PDB file of C-alpha atoms in Angstrom:
ATOM      1  CA  MET A 904      86.183 101.081  96.045  1.00 50.00           C
ATOM      2  CA  SER A 905      88.439  98.184  95.673  1.00 76.00           C
ATOM      3  CA  VAL A 906      91.569  98.716  93.931  1.00 92.00           C
ATOM      4  CA  ARG A 907      94.283  96.173  93.408  1.00 97.00           C
ATOM      5  CA  GLU A 908      97.314  97.381  91.620  1.00 98.00           C
ATOM      6  CA  PHE A 909     100.819  97.501  91.413  1.00 98.00           C
ATOM      7  CA  VAL A 910     102.655 100.845  91.358  1.00 98.00           C
ATOM      8  CA  VAL A 911     106.356 100.483  90.057  1.00 98.00           C
ATOM      9  CA  LEU A 912     108.784 103.665  91.538  1.00 98.00           C
ATOM     10  CA  GLY A 913     111.981 102.391  90.708  1.00 98.00           C
ATOM     11  CA  THR A 914     113.479  99.446  88.304  1.00 98.00           C
ATOM     12  CA  ALA A 915     117.077 100.078  88.025  1.00 96.00           C
ATOM     13  CA  SER A 916     119.417  97.615  89.943  1.00 93.00           C
ATOM     14  CA  GLN A 917     123.004  98.809  91.507  1.00 88.00           C
ATOM     15  CA  VAL A 918     122.980 101.859  89.741  1.00 93.00           C
ATOM     16  CA  PRO A 919     120.012 104.213  88.447  1.00 93.00           C
ATOM     17  CA  THR A 920     120.004 105.848  84.891  1.00 93.00           C
ATOM     18  CA  ARG A 921     118.440 108.750  83.050  1.00 92.00           C
ATOM     19  CA  HIS A 922     115.155 106.676  82.593  1.00 93.00           C
ATOM     20  CA  ARG A 923     115.291 103.872  85.706  1.00 96.00           C
ATOM     21  CA  ASN A 924     115.216 105.358  89.454  1.00 96.00           C
ATOM     22  CA  HIS A 925     116.694 102.822  91.999  1.00 97.00           C
ATOM     23  CA  ASN A 926     113.882 100.122  93.051  1.00 96.00           C
ATOM     24  CA  GLY A 927     110.514 100.807  94.781  1.00 98.00           C
ATOM     25  CA  TYR A 928     107.144  99.493  94.617  1.00 98.00           C
ATOM     26  CA  LEU A 929     103.849  99.691  96.126  1.00 98.00           C
ATOM     27  CA  LEU A 930     100.859  97.030  96.096  1.00 98.00           C
ATOM     28  CA  ARG A 931      97.384  98.856  96.307  1.00 98.00           C
ATOM     29  CA  TRP A 932      95.637  95.799  98.179  1.00 97.00           C
ATOM     30  CA  ASP A 933      91.996  97.062  98.755  1.00 95.00           C
ATOM     31  CA  GLY A 934      92.577  99.698 101.238  1.00 92.00           C
ATOM     32  CA  GLU A 935      96.038  99.067 102.283  1.00 97.00           C
ATOM     33  CA  GLY A 936      98.925  99.934 100.734  1.00 98.00           C
ATOM     34  CA  ILE A 937     102.488  97.970 100.824  1.00 98.00           C
ATOM     35  CA  LEU A 938     105.518  99.600 100.093  1.00 98.00           C
ATOM     36  CA  PHE A 939     108.547  97.146  98.759  1.00 99.00           C
ATOM     37  CA  ASP A 940     112.035  97.536  98.435  1.00 98.00           C
ATOM     38  CA  PRO A 941     112.144 101.431  99.022  1.00 98.00           C
ATOM     39  CA  GLY A 942     115.465 102.319  97.417  1.00 98.00           C
ATOM     40  CA  GLU A 943     117.483 105.492  96.930  1.00 97.00           C
ATOM     41  CA  GLY A 944     114.857 108.408  95.632  1.00 96.00           C
ATOM     42  CA  THR A 945     111.656 106.581  96.911  1.00 98.00           C
ATOM     43  CA  GLN A 946     110.303 109.815  98.084  1.00 97.00           C
ATOM     44  CA  ARG A 947     110.466 111.459  95.171  1.00 97.00           C
ATOM     45  CA  GLN A 948     109.179 108.766  93.066  1.00 98.00           C
ATOM     46  CA  MET A 949     106.119 108.507  95.235  1.00 98.00           C
ATOM     47  CA  LEU A 950     105.331 112.192  94.386  1.00 97.00           C
ATOM     48  CA  ARG A 951     105.356 111.580  90.916  1.00 97.00           C
ATOM     49  CA  ALA A 952     103.054 108.718  91.268  1.00 98.00           C
ATOM     50  CA  GLY A 953     100.366 109.996  93.533  1.00 97.00           C
ATOM     51  CA  VAL A 954     101.676 107.738  96.355  1.00 98.00           C
ATOM     52  CA  ALA A 955     101.373 109.522  99.794  1.00 98.00           C
ATOM     53  CA  ALA A 956     103.122 108.353 102.995  1.00 98.00           C
ATOM     54  CA  HIS A 957      99.418 108.075 104.313  1.00 98.00           C
ATOM     55  CA  ASP A 958      98.873 105.142 101.512  1.00 98.00           C
ATOM     56  CA  ILE A 959     101.715 102.968 103.290  1.00 98.00           C
ATOM     57  CA  ASP A 960     100.662 100.685 106.122  1.00 98.00           C
ATOM     58  CA  ARG A 961     103.651  97.967 105.388  1.00 98.00           C
ATOM     59  CA  ILE A 962     107.173  98.024 104.262  1.00 98.00           C
ATOM     60  CA  CYS A 963     108.753  94.751 103.305  1.00 99.00           C
ATOM     61  CA  VAL A 964     112.305  94.759 102.439  1.00 98.00           C
ATOM     62  CA  THR A 965     113.976  92.043 100.914  1.00 98.00           C
ATOM     63  CA  HIS A 966     117.577  92.422 101.957  1.00 98.00           C
ATOM     64  CA  PHE A 967     119.774  95.333 102.795  1.00 98.00           C
ATOM     65  CA  HIS A 968     121.652  95.988  99.777  1.00 98.00           C
ATOM     66  CA  GLY A 969     121.307  99.730  99.079  1.00 97.00           C
ATOM     67  CA  ASP A 970     119.298  99.916  95.939  1.00 97.00           C
ATOM     68  CA  HIS A 971     116.583  98.069  97.827  1.00 98.00           C
ATOM     69  CA  SER A 972     116.989 100.237 100.989  1.00 98.00           C
ATOM     70  CA  LEU A 973     118.712 103.300 101.153  1.00 98.00           C
ATOM     71  CA  GLY A 974     115.293 105.011 100.700  1.00 98.00           C
ATOM     72  CA  LEU A 975     114.374 103.709 104.060  1.00 98.00           C
ATOM     73  CA  ALA A 976     115.445 106.750 106.032  1.00 98.00           C
ATOM     74  CA  GLY A 977     113.485 109.147 103.694  1.00 98.00           C
ATOM     75  CA  VAL A 978     110.109 107.068 103.861  1.00 98.00           C
ATOM     76  CA  ILE A 979     110.089 106.973 107.456  1.00 98.00           C
ATOM     77  CA  GLN A 980     110.894 110.287 108.198  1.00 98.00           C
ATOM     78  CA  ARG A 981     108.381 111.310 105.563  1.00 98.00           C
ATOM     79  CA  ILE A 982     106.085 108.895 107.533  1.00 98.00           C
ATOM     80  CA  ASN A 983     106.399 110.783 110.831  1.00 98.00           C
ATOM     81  CA  LEU A 984     106.703 114.108 109.254  1.00 98.00           C
ATOM     82  CA  ASP A 985     102.932 113.492 107.942  1.00 98.00           C
ATOM     83  CA  GLN A 986     101.856 112.301 110.908  1.00 98.00           C
ATOM     84  CA  VAL A 987     100.629 108.915 109.628  1.00 98.00           C
ATOM     85  CA  PRO A 988      97.805 108.038 112.119  1.00 98.00           C
ATOM     86  CA  HIS A 989      97.787 104.391 111.790  1.00 98.00           C
ATOM     87  CA  PRO A 990     100.910 102.180 112.614  1.00 98.00           C
ATOM     88  CA  VAL A 991     103.285 101.181 109.698  1.00 98.00           C
ATOM     89  CA  THR A 992     104.797  97.465 110.336  1.00 98.00           C
ATOM     90  CA  ALA A 993     108.115  97.193 108.676  1.00 98.00           C
ATOM     91  CA  HIS A 994     109.180  93.543 107.541  1.00 98.00           C
ATOM     92  CA  TYR A 995     113.084  92.775 106.893  1.00 98.00           C
ATOM     93  CA  PRO A 996     115.715  90.147 107.426  1.00 98.00           C
ATOM     94  CA  ALA A 997     116.708  89.867 111.077  1.00 98.00           C
ATOM     95  CA  SER A 998     119.878  89.484 110.548  1.00 98.00           C
ATOM     96  CA  GLY A 999     120.021  93.105 108.934  1.00 98.00           C
ATOM     97  CA  GLN A1000     118.600  94.735 112.174  1.00 98.00           C
ATOM     98  CA  ARG A1001     121.242  96.930 112.577  1.00 98.00           C
ATOM     99  CA  PHE A1002     121.095  98.514 109.154  1.00 98.00           C
ATOM    100  CA  PHE A1003     117.190  99.017 109.758  1.00 98.00           C
ATOM    101  CA  GLU A1004     118.357 100.556 112.916  1.00 98.00           C
ATOM    102  CA  ARG A1005     120.538 102.654 111.265  1.00 98.00           C
ATOM    103  CA  LEU A1006     118.607 103.874 108.595  1.00 98.00           C
ATOM    104  CA  ARG A1007     115.624 104.362 110.726  1.00 98.00           C
ATOM    105  CA  TYR A1008     117.722 106.916 112.810  1.00 98.00           C
ATOM    106  CA  ALA A1009     120.321 108.609 110.240  1.00 97.00           C
ATOM    107  CA  THR A1010     119.662 111.759 111.171  1.00 97.00           C
ATOM    108  CA  ALA A1011     117.855 113.685 113.806  1.00 97.00           C
ATOM    109  CA  TYR A1012     113.765 114.248 113.488  1.00 97.00           C
ATOM    110  CA  ARG A1013     110.490 113.821 115.583  1.00 97.00           C
ATOM    111  CA  GLU A1014     109.005 110.874 115.547  1.00 97.00           C
ATOM    112  CA  ARG A1015     105.016 111.095 115.741  1.00 97.00           C
ATOM    113  CA  ALA A1016     104.425 107.807 114.047  1.00 98.00           C
ATOM    114  CA  ASP A1017     103.910 104.258 115.074  1.00 98.00           C
ATOM    115  CA  ILE A1018     106.624 102.161 113.302  1.00 98.00           C
ATOM    116  CA  VAL A1019     106.562  98.548 114.310  1.00 98.00           C
ATOM    117  CA  GLU A1020     109.506  96.601 113.882  1.00 98.00           C
ATOM    118  CA  ALA A1021     108.826  92.712 112.399  1.00 98.00           C
ATOM    119  CA  PRO A1022     112.113  91.105 111.779  1.00 98.00           C
ATOM    120  CA  VAL A1023     111.599  87.899 109.407  1.00 98.00           C
ATOM    121  CA  ALA A1024     113.938  85.560 110.789  1.00 98.00           C
ATOM    122  CA  ALA A1025     112.543  81.991 108.907  1.00 98.00           C
ATOM    123  CA  ASP A1026     110.139  80.852 106.043  1.00 98.00           C
ATOM    124  CA  GLY A1027     106.533  81.245 107.057  1.00 98.00           C
ATOM    125  CA  PRO A1028     103.855  83.541 107.711  1.00 98.00           C
ATOM    126  CA  VAL A1029     104.679  86.998 108.800  1.00 98.00           C
ATOM    127  CA  ALA A1030     101.157  88.880 108.968  1.00 98.00           C
ATOM    128  CA  GLU A1031      97.412  87.550 108.891  1.00 97.00           C
ATOM    129  CA  THR A1032      94.639  90.188 108.150  1.00 96.00           C
ATOM    130  CA  PRO A1033      91.064  89.195 107.211  1.00 94.00           C
ATOM    131  CA  GLY A1034      91.893  90.426 103.635  1.00 94.00           C
ATOM    132  CA  TYR A1035      95.284  88.257 103.110  1.00 97.00           C
ATOM    133  CA  THR A1036      98.091  86.120 104.720  1.00 98.00           C
ATOM    134  CA  LEU A1037     101.730  87.559 103.767  1.00 98.00           C
ATOM    135  CA  GLU A1038     104.764  85.085 104.069  1.00 98.00           C
ATOM    136  CA  ALA A1039     108.564  85.448 103.232  1.00 98.00           C
ATOM    137  CA  ARG A1040     110.642  82.605 101.901  1.00 98.00           C
ATOM    138  CA  ARG A1041     114.428  83.027 102.119  1.00 98.00           C
ATOM    139  CA  LEU A1042     116.173  82.950  98.537  1.00 98.00           C
ATOM    140  CA  SER A1043     119.869  82.877  97.114  1.00 98.00           C
ATOM    141  CA  HIS A1044     121.945  85.802  97.118  1.00 98.00           C
ATOM    142  CA  PRO A1045     125.167  86.823  98.631  1.00 97.00           C
ATOM    143  CA  VAL A1046     123.469  88.788 101.910  1.00 98.00           C
ATOM    144  CA  GLU A1047     120.337  87.216 103.805  1.00 98.00           C
ATOM    145  CA  SER A1048     117.501  87.737 101.459  1.00 98.00           C
ATOM    146  CA  PHE A1049     113.596  86.866 101.360  1.00 98.00           C
ATOM    147  CA  GLY A1050     110.857  87.194  98.947  1.00 98.00           C
ATOM    148  CA  TYR A1051     106.885  87.653 100.028  1.00 99.00           C
ATOM    149  CA  ARG A1052     104.007  86.410  98.881  1.00 98.00           C
ATOM    150  CA  LEU A1053     100.375  87.881  99.440  1.00 98.00           C
ATOM    151  CA  THR A1054      97.881  85.015  99.566  1.00 98.00           C
ATOM    152  CA  GLU A1055      93.714  86.173  99.643  1.00 97.00           C
ATOM    153  CA  PRO A1056      91.694  83.628 101.243  1.00 96.00           C
ATOM    154  CA  ASP A1057      89.391  81.648  98.847  1.00 93.00           C
ATOM    155  CA  GLY A1058      85.906  82.868  98.784  1.00 89.00           C
ATOM    156  CA  ARG A1059      82.789  81.755  97.098  1.00 89.00           C
ATOM    157  CA  ARG A1060      80.969  82.495  94.011  1.00 87.00           C
ATOM    158  CA  MET A1061      77.046  82.775  93.942  1.00 90.00           C
ATOM    159  CA  LEU A1062      75.649  80.867  90.672  1.00 89.00           C
ATOM    160  CA  PRO A1063      72.156  82.719  89.393  1.00 90.00           C
ATOM    161  CA  ALA A1064      70.857  79.689  87.859  1.00 91.00           C
ATOM    162  CA  ARG A1065      70.962  77.420  90.962  1.00 89.00           C
ATOM    163  CA  LEU A1066      69.939  80.380  93.633  1.00 90.00           C
ATOM    164  CA  ALA A1067      66.947  80.849  90.897  1.00 89.00           C
ATOM    165  CA  ALA A1068      66.246  76.994  90.855  1.00 90.00           C
ATOM    166  CA  HIS A1069      65.625  77.069  94.825  1.00 90.00           C
ATOM    167  CA  GLY A1070      63.712  80.324  94.610  1.00 91.00           C
ATOM    168  CA  ILE A1071      66.167  82.257  96.720  1.00 90.00           C
ATOM    169  CA  GLN A1072      66.595  86.085  95.804  1.00 91.00           C
ATOM    170  CA  GLY A1073      66.835  89.483  97.395  1.00 92.00           C
ATOM    171  CA  PRO A1074      68.111  89.834 101.019  1.00 93.00           C
ATOM    172  CA  ASP A1075      67.836  85.690 101.270  1.00 87.00           C
ATOM    173  CA  VAL A1076      71.040  85.590  99.004  1.00 90.00           C
ATOM    174  CA  GLY A1077      72.954  87.274 102.058  1.00 90.00           C
ATOM    175  CA  ILE A1078      71.269  85.473 104.805  1.00 90.00           C
ATOM    176  CA  LEU A1079      72.407  82.464 103.157  1.00 89.00           C
ATOM    177  CA  GLN A1080      76.211  83.752 102.728  1.00 90.00           C
ATOM    178  CA  ARG A1081      76.432  84.547 106.498  1.00 90.00           C
ATOM    179  CA  GLU A1082      74.537  81.289 107.735  1.00 89.00           C
ATOM    180  CA  GLY A1083      75.935  78.568 105.246  1.00 91.00           C
ATOM    181  CA  VAL A1084      72.236  77.574 105.081  1.00 91.00           C
ATOM    182  CA  LEU A1085      68.708  78.815 104.480  1.00 88.00           C
ATOM    183  CA  ARG A1086      65.347  76.519 104.243  1.00 91.00           C
ATOM    184  CA  GLY A1087      67.306  73.035 104.139  1.00 90.00           C
ATOM    185  CA  VAL A1088      69.586  74.727 101.044  1.00 87.00           C
ATOM    186  CA  ARG A1089      73.325  74.561 101.826  1.00 91.00           C
ATOM    187  CA  LEU A1090      75.650  77.447 100.560  1.00 90.00           C
ATOM    188  CA  ASP A1091      77.707  74.906  98.464  1.00 90.00           C
ATOM    189  CA  GLU A1092      74.839  73.841  96.371  1.00 88.00           C
ATOM    190  CA  VAL A1093      74.381  77.600  95.110  1.00 84.00           C
ATOM    191  CA  SER A1094      77.638  78.334  94.784  1.00 86.00           C
ATOM    192  CA  GLU A1095      81.500  77.155  93.629  1.00 88.00           C
ATOM    193  CA  VAL A1096      84.976  78.418  95.179  1.00 88.00           C
ATOM    194  CA  ARG A1097      86.306  81.630  94.135  1.00 91.00           C
ATOM    195  CA  ARG A1098      90.040  81.181  94.227  1.00 94.00           C
ATOM    196  CA  GLY A1099      92.062  83.741  96.120  1.00 96.00           C
ATOM    197  CA  GLN A1100      94.112  86.178  94.321  1.00 97.00           C
ATOM    198  CA  ARG A1101      97.912  85.461  94.836  1.00 98.00           C
ATOM    199  CA  PHE A1102     100.626  88.021  94.350  1.00 98.00           C
ATOM    200  CA  ALA A1103     104.511  87.321  94.820  1.00 98.00           C
ATOM    201  CA  PHE A1104     107.632  89.606  94.917  1.00 99.00           C
ATOM    202  CA  VAL A1105     111.116  88.067  93.962  1.00 98.00           C
ATOM    203  CA  MET A1106     114.128  90.447  94.572  1.00 98.00           C
ATOM    204  CA  ASP A1107     117.806  89.539  94.201  1.00 98.00           C
ATOM    205  CA  THR A1108     118.171  85.625  93.833  1.00 98.00           C
ATOM    206  CA  ARG A1109     119.360  82.826  92.128  1.00 98.00           C
ATOM    207  CA  LEU A1110     117.266  80.321  91.160  1.00 98.00           C
ATOM    208  CA  CYS A1111     116.256  78.316  94.259  1.00 98.00           C
ATOM    209  CA  ASP A1112     113.107  76.625  95.923  1.00 98.00           C
ATOM    210  CA  GLY A1113     111.873  79.838  97.498  1.00 98.00           C
ATOM    211  CA  ALA A1114     111.646  81.747  94.281  1.00 98.00           C
ATOM    212  CA  HIS A1115     109.582  78.831  92.917  1.00 98.00           C
ATOM    213  CA  ALA A1116     107.279  78.250  95.731  1.00 98.00           C
ATOM    214  CA  LEU A1117     106.572  82.381  95.989  1.00 98.00           C
ATOM    215  CA  ALA A1118     105.816  82.017  92.209  1.00 98.00           C
ATOM    216  CA  GLU A1119     103.430  79.208  92.767  1.00 98.00           C
ATOM    217  CA  GLY A1120      99.823  80.094  90.825  1.00 98.00           C
ATOM    218  CA  CYS A1121     100.323  83.626  91.030  1.00 98.00           C
ATOM    219  CA  ASP A1122      97.923  86.149  89.581  1.00 98.00           C
ATOM    220  CA  LEU A1123     100.639  88.336  89.197  1.00 98.00           C
ATOM    221  CA  LEU A1124     104.534  87.802  89.457  1.00 98.00           C
ATOM    222  CA  VAL A1125     107.054  90.573  89.916  1.00 99.00           C
ATOM    223  CA  ILE A1126     110.614  89.236  89.859  1.00 98.00           C
ATOM    224  CA  GLU A1127     113.883  90.522  88.996  1.00 98.00           C
ATOM    225  CA  SER A1128     115.684  89.701  86.007  1.00 98.00           C
ATOM    226  CA  THR A1129     119.147  91.477  86.104  1.00 98.00           C
ATOM    227  CA  PHE A1130     120.791  89.958  83.417  1.00 98.00           C
ATOM    228  CA  LEU A1131     120.188  88.769  79.984  1.00 98.00           C
ATOM    229  CA  ASP A1132     120.392  85.176  79.243  1.00 98.00           C
ATOM    230  CA  GLU A1133     124.052  85.395  77.494  1.00 98.00           C
ATOM    231  CA  ASP A1134     125.400  86.790  80.941  1.00 98.00           C
ATOM    232  CA  THR A1135     124.288  83.373  82.963  1.00 98.00           C
ATOM    233  CA  ASP A1136     127.687  83.460  84.789  1.00 98.00           C
ATOM    234  CA  LEU A1137     127.714  86.824  85.940  1.00 97.00           C
ATOM    235  CA  ALA A1138     124.162  86.221  87.242  1.00 98.00           C
ATOM    236  CA  VAL A1139     125.099  83.154  88.937  1.00 97.00           C
ATOM    237  CA  GLU A1140     128.458  84.687  90.533  1.00 97.00           C
ATOM    238  CA  HIS A1141     126.328  87.591  91.468  1.00 97.00           C
ATOM    239  CA  GLY A1142     123.189  85.839  92.872  1.00 98.00           C
ATOM    240  CA  HIS A1143     121.111  87.008  90.221  1.00 98.00           C
ATOM    241  CA  LEU A1144     118.702  85.869  87.468  1.00 98.00           C
ATOM    242  CA  THR A1145     118.390  86.280  83.689  1.00 98.00           C
ATOM    243  CA  ALA A1146     115.430  87.056  81.560  1.00 98.00           C
ATOM    244  CA  GLY A1147     115.081  83.629  80.801  1.00 98.00           C
ATOM    245  CA  GLN A1148     115.588  82.024  84.198  1.00 98.00           C
ATOM    246  CA  ALA A1149     113.013  84.752  85.589  1.00 98.00           C
ATOM    247  CA  ALA A1150     110.521  83.371  82.995  1.00 98.00           C
ATOM    248  CA  SER A1151     111.469  79.909  83.557  1.00 98.00           C
ATOM    249  CA  VAL A1152     109.970  80.325  86.935  1.00 98.00           C
ATOM    250  CA  ALA A1153     106.876  81.787  86.264  1.00 98.00           C
ATOM    251  CA  ARG A1154     106.161  79.508  83.446  1.00 98.00           C
ATOM    252  CA  ASP A1155     106.553  76.440  85.579  1.00 98.00           C
ATOM    253  CA  ALA A1156     104.674  78.159  88.727  1.00 98.00           C
ATOM    254  CA  GLY A1157     101.477  78.817  86.270  1.00 98.00           C
ATOM    255  CA  VAL A1158     102.021  82.873  86.616  1.00 98.00           C
ATOM    256  CA  ARG A1159      99.367  84.712  84.782  1.00 98.00           C
ATOM    257  CA  HIS A1160     100.915  87.875  84.378  1.00 98.00           C
ATOM    258  CA  LEU A1161     104.891  88.402  84.785  1.00 98.00           C
ATOM    259  CA  VAL A1162     106.321  91.522  85.780  1.00 98.00           C
ATOM    260  CA  LEU A1163     109.977  91.587  84.833  1.00 98.00           C
ATOM    261  CA  THR A1164     112.450  94.570  86.902  1.00 98.00           C
ATOM    262  CA  HIS A1165     115.531  95.594  88.305  1.00 98.00           C
ATOM    263  CA  PHE A1166     117.539  95.590  85.226  1.00 98.00           C
ATOM    264  CA  SER A1167     121.426  95.858  84.897  1.00 97.00           C
ATOM    265  CA  GLN A1168     122.136  99.573  83.747  1.00 95.00           C
ATOM    266  CA  ARG A1169     124.529  97.446  81.182  1.00 95.00           C
ATOM    267  CA  TYR A1170     121.443  96.709  78.750  1.00 96.00           C
ATOM    268  CA  ALA A1171     120.120  99.411  76.551  1.00 91.00           C
ATOM    269  CA  ASP A1172     117.223  97.395  74.928  1.00 94.00           C
ATOM    270  CA  PRO A1173     114.281  96.605  77.447  1.00 94.00           C
ATOM    271  CA  ALA A1174     112.934  94.534  74.380  1.00 96.00           C
ATOM    272  CA  ALA A1175     115.511  91.658  74.565  1.00 98.00           C
ATOM    273  CA  PHE A1176     114.345  91.112  78.171  1.00 98.00           C
ATOM    274  CA  GLU A1177     110.879  90.356  76.676  1.00 98.00           C
ATOM    275  CA  ARG A1178     112.088  88.405  73.729  1.00 98.00           C
ATOM    276  CA  GLN A1179     114.439  86.042  75.971  1.00 98.00           C
ATOM    277  CA  ALA A1180     111.078  85.520  78.545  1.00 98.00           C
ATOM    278  CA  ARG A1181     109.422  84.273  75.157  1.00 98.00           C
ATOM    279  CA  ALA A1182     112.066  82.282  74.242  1.00 98.00           C
ATOM    280  CA  ALA A1183     111.887  80.493  77.850  1.00 98.00           C
ATOM    281  CA  GLY A1184     108.222  79.380  76.891  1.00 98.00           C
ATOM    282  CA  PHE A1185     106.582  81.801  79.219  1.00 98.00           C
ATOM    283  CA  ASP A1186     103.135  82.584  77.306  1.00 98.00           C
ATOM    284  CA  GLY A1187     100.986  84.554  80.247  1.00 98.00           C
ATOM    285  CA  GLU A1188     100.684  88.428  79.743  1.00 98.00           C
ATOM    286  CA  LEU A1189     103.973  90.175  80.446  1.00 98.00           C
ATOM    287  CA  THR A1190     105.486  93.500  81.352  1.00 98.00           C
ATOM    288  CA  ILE A1191     108.787  94.999  81.295  1.00 98.00           C
ATOM    289  CA  ALA A1192     108.771  97.395  83.980  1.00 98.00           C
ATOM    290  CA  GLU A1193     108.802 101.143  83.635  1.00 98.00           C
ATOM    291  CA  ASP A1194     109.035 103.466  86.327  1.00 98.00           C
ATOM    292  CA  LEU A1195     106.119 105.246  87.314  1.00 98.00           C
ATOM    293  CA  VAL A1196     103.642 102.392  85.556  1.00 98.00           C
ATOM    294  CA  ARG A1197     100.385 101.272  87.255  1.00 98.00           C
ATOM    295  CA  ILE A1198      99.943  97.362  86.892  1.00 98.00           C
ATOM    296  CA  PRO A1199      96.344  96.190  87.781  1.00 97.00           C
ATOM    297  CA  LEU A1200      96.380  92.770  88.885  1.00 97.00           C
ATOM    298  CA  PRO A1201      94.699  90.526  86.589  1.00 96.00           C
ATOM    299  CA  LYS A1202      90.878  89.837  86.762  1.00 90.00           C
ATOM    300  CA  ARG A1203      89.576  86.588  88.321  1.00 84.00           C
ATOM    301  CA  PRO A1204      89.230  83.920  85.724  1.00 77.00           C
TER     302      PRO A1204
END
């Protein structure tokens, strides 16, 4: 069965709290799992969320600050301990190769899994599969940071009334889909374009072209909002977004469902992030992320 959902493992920024673990997120995309930014404690959060090492096919690290990467050591060792039978590809900034290697080999263990290193050095596609293209875009942070975007290829939606008008039914529908033409009837005469779904993951960054490009037209955008708007100066200084800035990116990009996360421990009221996001003019579906929640991708229009 096809499942597309976003599993939140942790939502804290630099300092975890009693209610928020360090970062960690898993995107389930049909039969594949992509783990984003495994911070400290990710392995335990996976257990609590019902995520197994076997569920991970890719790991995407935006940058090598500890709250986004210190969990790599445990996750990689768990993948080996559980002898995950399929390759697990790791994407991360190429400039952080030494950090990845230190985390991968932080302690002694027996390597029993295939971890494929795929460092990211520039904007553009980093992986292409039949089900999606994964691309990276450079963000604006004190250390090199990349956001990630997953785009499903466009497909076609069959139109029953037009099929009936041409007397096409049953197995003939499948033949037409595969061949593109049947008894002189073209596929585009009895179908319409079904836009592929789009997902983006934007962590630590100031406002920049990369953030806008990643968010454009997304069905689900997960984006950091470390600060509230009254602390904009702090956000700019430290390379982060405020709730209003994150929401403005989503608003301008036509995002359908916005997920705000990566919250500073200085704020006690999560509802303030929602109020400021709405004040910025975002009127789509909005989630203020909490640890261990599951967020389904929006249904197709």
